[in-house]
Each structure stands twice: as structure tokens, then as C-alpha cells.
Coordinates of C-alpha atoms and ligand atoms in Angstrom, one line a residue:
M1230 CA 0.0 0.0 0.0
T1231 CA 1.4 3.4 -1.0
F1232 CA -0.3 5.6 1.6
D1233 CA -1.3 5.5 5.2
T1234 CA -4.8 4.0 5.4
V1235 CA -5.1 5.2 8.9
A1236 CA -5.3 8.7 7.4
L1237 CA -8.6 7.9 5.8
D1238 CA -11.5 8.4 8.1
R1239 CA -14.9 7.6 6.4
M1240 CA -16.8 9.4 9.3
K1241 CA -15.2 12.7 8.2
L1242 CA -16.5 12.2 4.7
S1243 CA -20.0 11.0 5.5
D1244 CA -21.5 14.5 5.8
I1245 CA -20.1 15.8 2.5
H1246 CA -22.6 15.8 -0.3
A1247 CA -20.8 18.0 -2.8
P1248 CA -18.7 15.7 -5.0
R1249 CA -15.8 18.0 -5.7
R1250 CA -15.5 18.9 -2.1
L1251 CA -15.6 15.3 -1.2
G1252 CA -12.7 14.6 -3.5
K1253 CA -10.7 17.5 -2.1
V1254 CA -11.2 16.4 1.5
L1255 CA -10.2 12.9 0.6
H1256 CA -6.9 14.3 -0.8
D1257 CA -6.4 16.5 2.2
M1258 CA -6.4 13.3 4.3
L1259 CA -4.1 11.4 1.9
G1260 CA -1.5 14.1 1.7
R1261 CA 0.9 14.5 -1.2
L1262 CA 1.0 11.8 -3.8
D1263 CA 3.6 11.7 -6.6
G1264 CA 2.1 9.2 -9.0
P1265 CA -1.2 7.5 -9.9
V1266 CA -3.8 7.8 -7.1
P1267 CA -4.2 4.3 -5.5
I1268 CA -7.9 4.3 -6.0
L1269 CA -8.4 0.6 -5.4
D1270 CA -6.6 0.8 -2.0
I1271 CA -8.5 3.9 -1.1
A1272 CA -11.8 2.2 -1.8
R1273 CA -10.8 -0.8 0.3
A1274 CA -9.7 1.5 3.2
L1275 CA -13.2 3.2 3.0
D1276 CA -15.2 0.0 3.7
V1277 CA -15.4 -1.4 0.2
S1278 CA -14.8 -5.0 1.0
E1279 CA -14.0 -6.1 -2.6
V1280 CA -13.0 -4.5 -5.9
R1281 CA -13.1 -6.7 -8.9
L1282 CA -11.6 -5.8 -12.2
D1283 CA -12.6 -8.1 -15.0
E1284 CA -14.2 -8.2 -18.4
F1285 CA -18.0 -7.8 -17.9
D1286 CA -20.9 -7.5 -20.3
G1287 CA -23.6 -4.8 -20.1
F1288 CA -22.0 -2.3 -17.7
E1289 CA -18.8 -0.3 -17.1
G1290 CA -19.1 -0.1 -13.3
M1291 CA -21.2 -1.6 -10.6
L1292 CA -21.6 -0.9 -6.9
L1293 CA -23.3 -3.6 -4.9
T1294 CA -24.4 -2.2 -1.6
T1295 CA -27.5 -1.4 0.5
P1296 CA -29.1 2.0 1.3
A1297 CA -27.2 1.9 4.7
R1298 CA -23.9 1.4 2.9
R1299 CA -22.1 -0.5 5.6
T1300 CA -20.0 -2.2 3.1
A1301 CA -19.9 -2.7 -0.7
T1302 CA -18.4 -4.5 -3.6
I1303 CA -17.3 -2.7 -6.7
L1304 CA -17.1 -4.3 -10.2
A1305 CA -15.2 -2.5 -12.9
N1306 CA -15.1 -3.5 -16.6
T1307 CA -11.6 -3.8 -18.1
R1308 CA -12.9 -4.4 -21.6
Y1309 CA -11.7 -0.9 -22.7
G1310 CA -8.5 -1.0 -20.6
T1311 CA -7.5 -0.7 -17.0
R1312 CA -7.3 3.1 -17.1
R1313 CA -11.0 3.3 -17.8
A1314 CA -11.6 0.7 -15.2
R1315 CA -9.8 2.8 -12.6
F1316 CA -12.2 5.7 -13.5
S1317 CA -15.1 3.3 -13.1
V1318 CA -13.8 2.3 -9.6
A1319 CA -13.6 6.0 -8.6
H1320 CA -17.1 6.7 -10.0
E1321 CA -18.6 3.7 -8.0
L1322 CA -16.8 4.9 -4.9
G1323 CA -18.5 8.2 -5.5
H1324 CA -21.9 6.6 -5.4
F1325 CA -20.9 4.8 -2.2
L1326 CA -19.6 7.9 -0.4
L1327 CA -22.3 10.3 -1.6
E1328 CA -24.8 8.8 0.7
R1329 CA -27.8 10.8 -0.6
H1330 CA -27.5 9.0 -4.0
V1331 CA -30.5 6.8 -4.3
L1332 CA -29.7 3.2 -5.4
S1333 CA -30.6 2.7 -9.0
D1334 CA -31.8 -0.9 -8.5
A1335 CA -32.3 -3.3 -5.7
N1336 CA -28.6 -4.2 -5.4
G1337 CA -27.0 -0.8 -5.8
F1338 CA -25.8 1.0 -8.9
R1339 CA -25.2 -0.4 -12.4
C1340 CA -23.5 2.2 -14.6
T1341 CA -23.2 2.3 -18.4
P1342 CA -20.5 3.9 -20.6
R1343 CA -23.0 6.8 -21.1
D1344 CA -23.3 7.2 -17.3
L1345 CA -19.6 7.5 -17.0
R1346 CA -19.6 10.5 -19.4
E1347 CA -22.7 12.1 -17.9
T1348 CA -22.4 15.9 -17.2
R1349 CA -26.1 16.9 -17.0
D1350 CA -28.0 17.7 -14.0
G1351 CA -31.8 18.0 -13.9
Q1352 CA -33.4 14.7 -13.4
R1353 CA -32.0 12.5 -10.5
H1354 CA -30.4 9.8 -12.5
F1355 CA -28.3 12.4 -14.6
R1356 CA -27.4 14.4 -11.5
Q1357 CA -26.2 11.4 -9.6
E1358 CA -24.1 10.1 -12.5
A1359 CA -22.6 13.6 -13.1
E1360 CA -21.8 13.9 -9.4
A1361 CA -20.1 10.5 -9.4
N1362 CA -18.1 11.6 -12.4
Q1363 CA -17.1 14.9 -10.7
F1364 CA -15.9 13.0 -7.6
A1365 CA -14.1 10.5 -9.8
I1366 CA -12.0 13.1 -11.6
E1367 CA -11.4 15.0 -8.5
A1368 CA -10.1 11.8 -6.8
L1369 CA -8.0 10.6 -9.7
A1370 CA -6.7 13.9 -11.0
P1371 CA -6.5 16.4 -8.0
V1372 CA -6.1 20.0 -8.9
S1373 CA -2.7 20.3 -7.4
M1374 CA -1.4 17.5 -9.7
V1375 CA -3.1 18.8 -12.8
K1376 CA -2.0 22.5 -12.4
P1377 CA 1.6 22.0 -13.8
F1378 CA -0.1 20.8 -17.0
L1379 CA -2.1 23.9 -17.5
N1380 CA 1.0 26.2 -17.9
G1381 CA 1.7 27.3 -21.4
E1382 CA -0.5 27.0 -24.4
P1383 CA -3.1 24.2 -24.7
D1384 CA -1.6 21.1 -26.2
L1385 CA -2.7 17.5 -26.5
R1386 CA 0.8 16.5 -25.6
A1387 CA 0.1 17.8 -22.1
A1388 CA -3.0 15.6 -21.9
L1389 CA -0.8 12.6 -22.8
S1390 CA 1.7 13.4 -20.1
L1391 CA -1.1 13.8 -17.6
R1392 CA -2.6 10.5 -18.7
N1393 CA 0.8 8.8 -18.1
L1394 CA 1.5 10.5 -14.8
L1395 CA -1.9 9.7 -13.3
D1396 CA -2.8 6.4 -15.1
I1397 CA -6.1 7.8 -16.3
S1398 CA -7.5 7.5 -19.9
L1399 CA -6.6 10.2 -22.4
E1400 CA -10.3 11.1 -22.6
A1401 CA -10.4 11.7 -18.8
A1402 CA -7.1 13.8 -19.1
V1403 CA -8.6 15.9 -21.9
R1404 CA -11.8 16.5 -20.0
R1405 CA -9.9 17.4 -16.8
I1406 CA -7.8 20.0 -18.8
L1407 CA -11.0 21.5 -20.2
D1408 CA -12.4 21.5 -16.7
L1409 CA -9.5 23.5 -15.2
A1410 CA -7.8 25.4 -18.0
P1411 CA -8.2 29.2 -17.8
V1412 CA -8.8 29.4 -21.6
F1413 CA -11.8 28.5 -23.9
L1414 CA -11.5 25.0 -25.1
G1415 CA -13.5 22.4 -26.8
A1416 CA -12.8 18.7 -27.6
V1417 CA -14.2 16.5 -30.2
W1418 CA -13.8 12.6 -30.3
S1419 CA -14.3 11.0 -33.6
H1420 CA -14.1 7.5 -35.2
N1421 CA -13.4 7.1 -38.9
G1422 CA -14.2 10.8 -39.3
A1423 CA -17.6 10.7 -37.7
I1424 CA -18.1 12.6 -34.4
R1425 CA -18.8 10.4 -31.4
Y1426 CA -19.2 13.1 -28.8
L1427 CA -17.9 16.6 -28.1
I1428 CA -17.6 18.9 -25.0
R1429 CA -16.7 22.5 -24.5
T1430 CA -16.1 24.8 -21.6
Q1431 CA -19.1 27.0 -20.8
A1432 CA -18.0 30.2 -22.6
F1433 CA -16.7 28.4 -25.7
P1434 CA -18.8 29.3 -28.7
F1435 CA -21.5 27.1 -30.1
L1436 CA -20.2 24.3 -32.1
T1437 CA -22.1 23.9 -35.5
C1438 CA -21.2 20.2 -35.8
G1439 CA -22.7 17.5 -33.6
K1440 CA -22.7 13.9 -32.5
G1441 CA -23.0 11.6 -35.5
T1442 CA -22.0 14.2 -38.1
L1443 CA -18.7 14.1 -40.0
L1444 CA -15.8 16.3 -38.9
P1445 CA -16.1 19.6 -40.8
E1446 CA -14.7 19.1 -44.3
A1447 CA -12.5 22.1 -44.2
S1448 CA -11.1 21.3 -40.7
A1449 CA -7.5 20.3 -40.1
A1450 CA -8.9 17.4 -38.1
A1451 CA -10.6 16.0 -41.2
S1452 CA -7.4 16.1 -43.1
A1453 CA -5.4 14.5 -40.4
V1454 CA -8.0 11.7 -40.0
A1455 CA -8.1 11.2 -43.8
N1456 CA -4.3 11.0 -43.9
G1457 CA -4.5 8.3 -41.2
K1458 CA -1.0 8.9 -39.9
R1459 CA -0.9 8.3 -36.2
G1460 CA 0.4 11.0 -33.9
I1461 CA -0.3 14.6 -32.9
T1462 CA -0.6 17.5 -35.4
E1463 CA 0.7 20.9 -34.6
M1464 CA -1.8 23.4 -33.2
R1465 CA -2.8 25.6 -36.1
D1466 CA -5.1 28.6 -36.9
V1467 CA -8.3 27.8 -38.8
H1468 CA -11.2 29.9 -39.7
S1469 CA -13.6 30.0 -36.8
T1470 CA -16.7 29.3 -38.9
I1471 CA -15.4 25.9 -39.8
W1472 CA -16.4 24.8 -36.3
T1473 CA -18.4 27.5 -34.6
D1474 CA -21.2 30.0 -35.2
R1475 CA -18.8 33.0 -34.6
A1476 CA -16.9 34.7 -37.4
D1477 CA -15.3 37.3 -35.0
I1478 CA -13.0 35.0 -33.0
G1479 CA -9.6 33.4 -33.4
L1480 CA -9.6 29.5 -33.4
K1481 CA -6.9 27.0 -33.4
E1482 CA -7.2 23.2 -33.6
Q1483 CA -4.9 20.2 -33.0
T1484 CA -5.7 16.5 -33.5
R1485 CA -4.3 13.3 -32.2
V1486 CA -4.9 10.4 -34.6
G1487 CA -4.8 7.2 -32.6
K1488 CA -5.5 3.5 -33.3
N1489 CA -8.2 2.1 -35.5
G1490 CA -9.6 5.4 -36.8
H1491 CA -10.1 7.0 -33.4
A1492 CA -9.1 10.6 -33.0
V1493 CA -9.5 13.5 -30.6
T1494 CA -9.4 17.1 -31.6
L1495 CA -8.7 20.0 -29.3
L1496 CA -10.2 23.4 -30.2
W1497 CA -8.9 26.6 -28.6
A1498 CA -10.9 29.8 -29.1
D1499 CA -9.5 33.4 -28.7
L1500 CA -12.6 35.5 -27.7
P1501 CA -12.9 39.3 -27.8
D1502 CA -12.2 41.0 -24.5
H1503 CA -15.9 41.6 -23.7
D1504 CA -16.4 37.9 -23.9
D1505 CA -13.5 37.4 -21.4
E1506 CA -15.3 39.6 -18.9
E1507 CA -18.4 37.4 -19.1
K1508 CA -16.4 34.2 -18.4
D1509 CA -17.2 32.7 -15.0
H1510 CA -14.0 32.4 -13.0
G1511 CA -13.6 29.2 -11.2
V1512 CA -14.3 25.8 -12.4
A1513 CA -16.3 25.6 -15.6
E1514 CA -18.8 22.8 -15.9
L1515 CA -18.6 20.7 -19.0
V1516 CA -21.3 21.2 -21.4
V1517 CA -22.5 18.7 -23.9
P1518 CA -23.9 20.7 -26.9
G1519 CA -27.4 19.7 -27.8
F1520 CA -28.4 18.8 -24.3
R1521 CA -28.6 22.2 -22.6
Ligands
ZN1000 ZN1 -22.9 5.7 -11.9

């Protein structure tokens, strides 16, 4: 075990119902960490009696527990890699510790890939899933460890380094950078040139493409994906109307072409000063265009 389990006191966490705060208090107890957060050990130290990583069908993560939450078992699917499974463990630990979360079935919580990307609030199911995700990223990528990666201009290479340091997925690293960066960013995940999903920080302009559509024909992303050469392109200026509904802003884009036609594109908007003033300071919630 790489940390002092005695430092973890579940009683001190039991009255915290704000997911980000819960993650922060957890890290205050743990003290400084230099590498990946030992989330499995943390779960076990907080009354989760068993954590099973395996290939499962039909769910990404499952928490078997009772409303009283004396103990629990966490199952996490390794079908898409252990990094995603680590996120699933953290997400289920969130459902366990956020004691106001209402069990989604008789045996606890059963969470799908969609749940593990949920950012919406509103109806209870969405809110609970979004909160479990907020806790998970706070637990796996605490602000103090992410901050050094926010220096300098946005770059997917920083997301890759963050992924390697913290043993999280590239997707989680990109989302966390959008979450904390003091600039206006969007990110677009695609497969064989078709958009799978996209996110943006709150003040980022409206994206004119959407889930299921092709990457914009004139984008550098479309060229990089068509070329098929794996790796990360340089961040380059493109016309803002290729991606957004704004003609009066600066826009840069950079793409990482990965395995089997998968790619992620980072968008970086330079907004006029009066837009800057409207930007909320503090942590920006992620917004899924089309759902808000
Ligand atoms: Zn869940």
C-alpha cells in the first residue's frame, strides 16, 4: 500500500454531499502523492470489501451495496482498458460515499458507458451520475497534480503526459484539462471521421457540428484523419466558422490520430475582450452541446 490508510476516516467524509469537495477532503487526508492515485486501495480503506476488475458485459461499473452502505463490492469492466476501469472504480466509490445517492436498483448501482460521461443535472439519474463523475475526476486527478499541465498553451501532448502520470485515460485527461484550463476549449472525439461526442467549456462558442455528423470538411482534423498517420498534429489557426457560429474570434485546432480510426481534436478559441469579462471564474462545468 502506498499511503497511510489510517489517514482515511470515512466518518469525516460522511456529511459531505458536494462531489468536488468530497474529492478535495479525501486528498487533504491522503497528503501529497507523486504518481497515480491508488484508488483501489483507497476504496478498500473506505469499507469497500471487494474491488473486482474483469471483463464484464452490459456495464462499465457496478456498486453492490444497501441504502445503509455498511459495506460494498465494486465491479469495474476492463474491456476498454485498465485506465477506464480505474475511473469506473472511482465513479462507483463516489456513489458509495455520496450517501444521498438513491440506489438505481435493488442491489445498488449499475453504470453504463453513457453514465460515465454524464455531465447533465436535472433529473435525478443524470445528476447522480454527473456527481459520481465529478468525484471520480477530483479523486484521480486532484487540482494540485493537474496544475503544472495547465501552464503554457493548450496542447494534447500535455494531456498525454497527464494520462501517463496519473494512469487515467486520455479522454479523462482531456476532460480534466478543459475543466480547469483558464482558456476557452472544446474537444471532439471521432471515429473514422464521424463525431462520437464533443464537449466544450461554458464560454466556448456554439459548435455547429454535432454527434453523428462528419468532422467539418475544411477542418485540419478531417485532413489529419483522412491522412491516417498516427500522432499529434501541430496546433494551427483555422477559420472559426469551420467549427463555430462565430466569425469574429480566433480559433486553433490540434488533432491526435490514434489506433483504429479513433481521434481527438482540441479546439482553442480566442474570444474578444468583452467575452472574457463574461467568463465565469472558477471551475467551468462541462457542457454537452445539444443537451442544454
Ligand atoms: Zn454511476
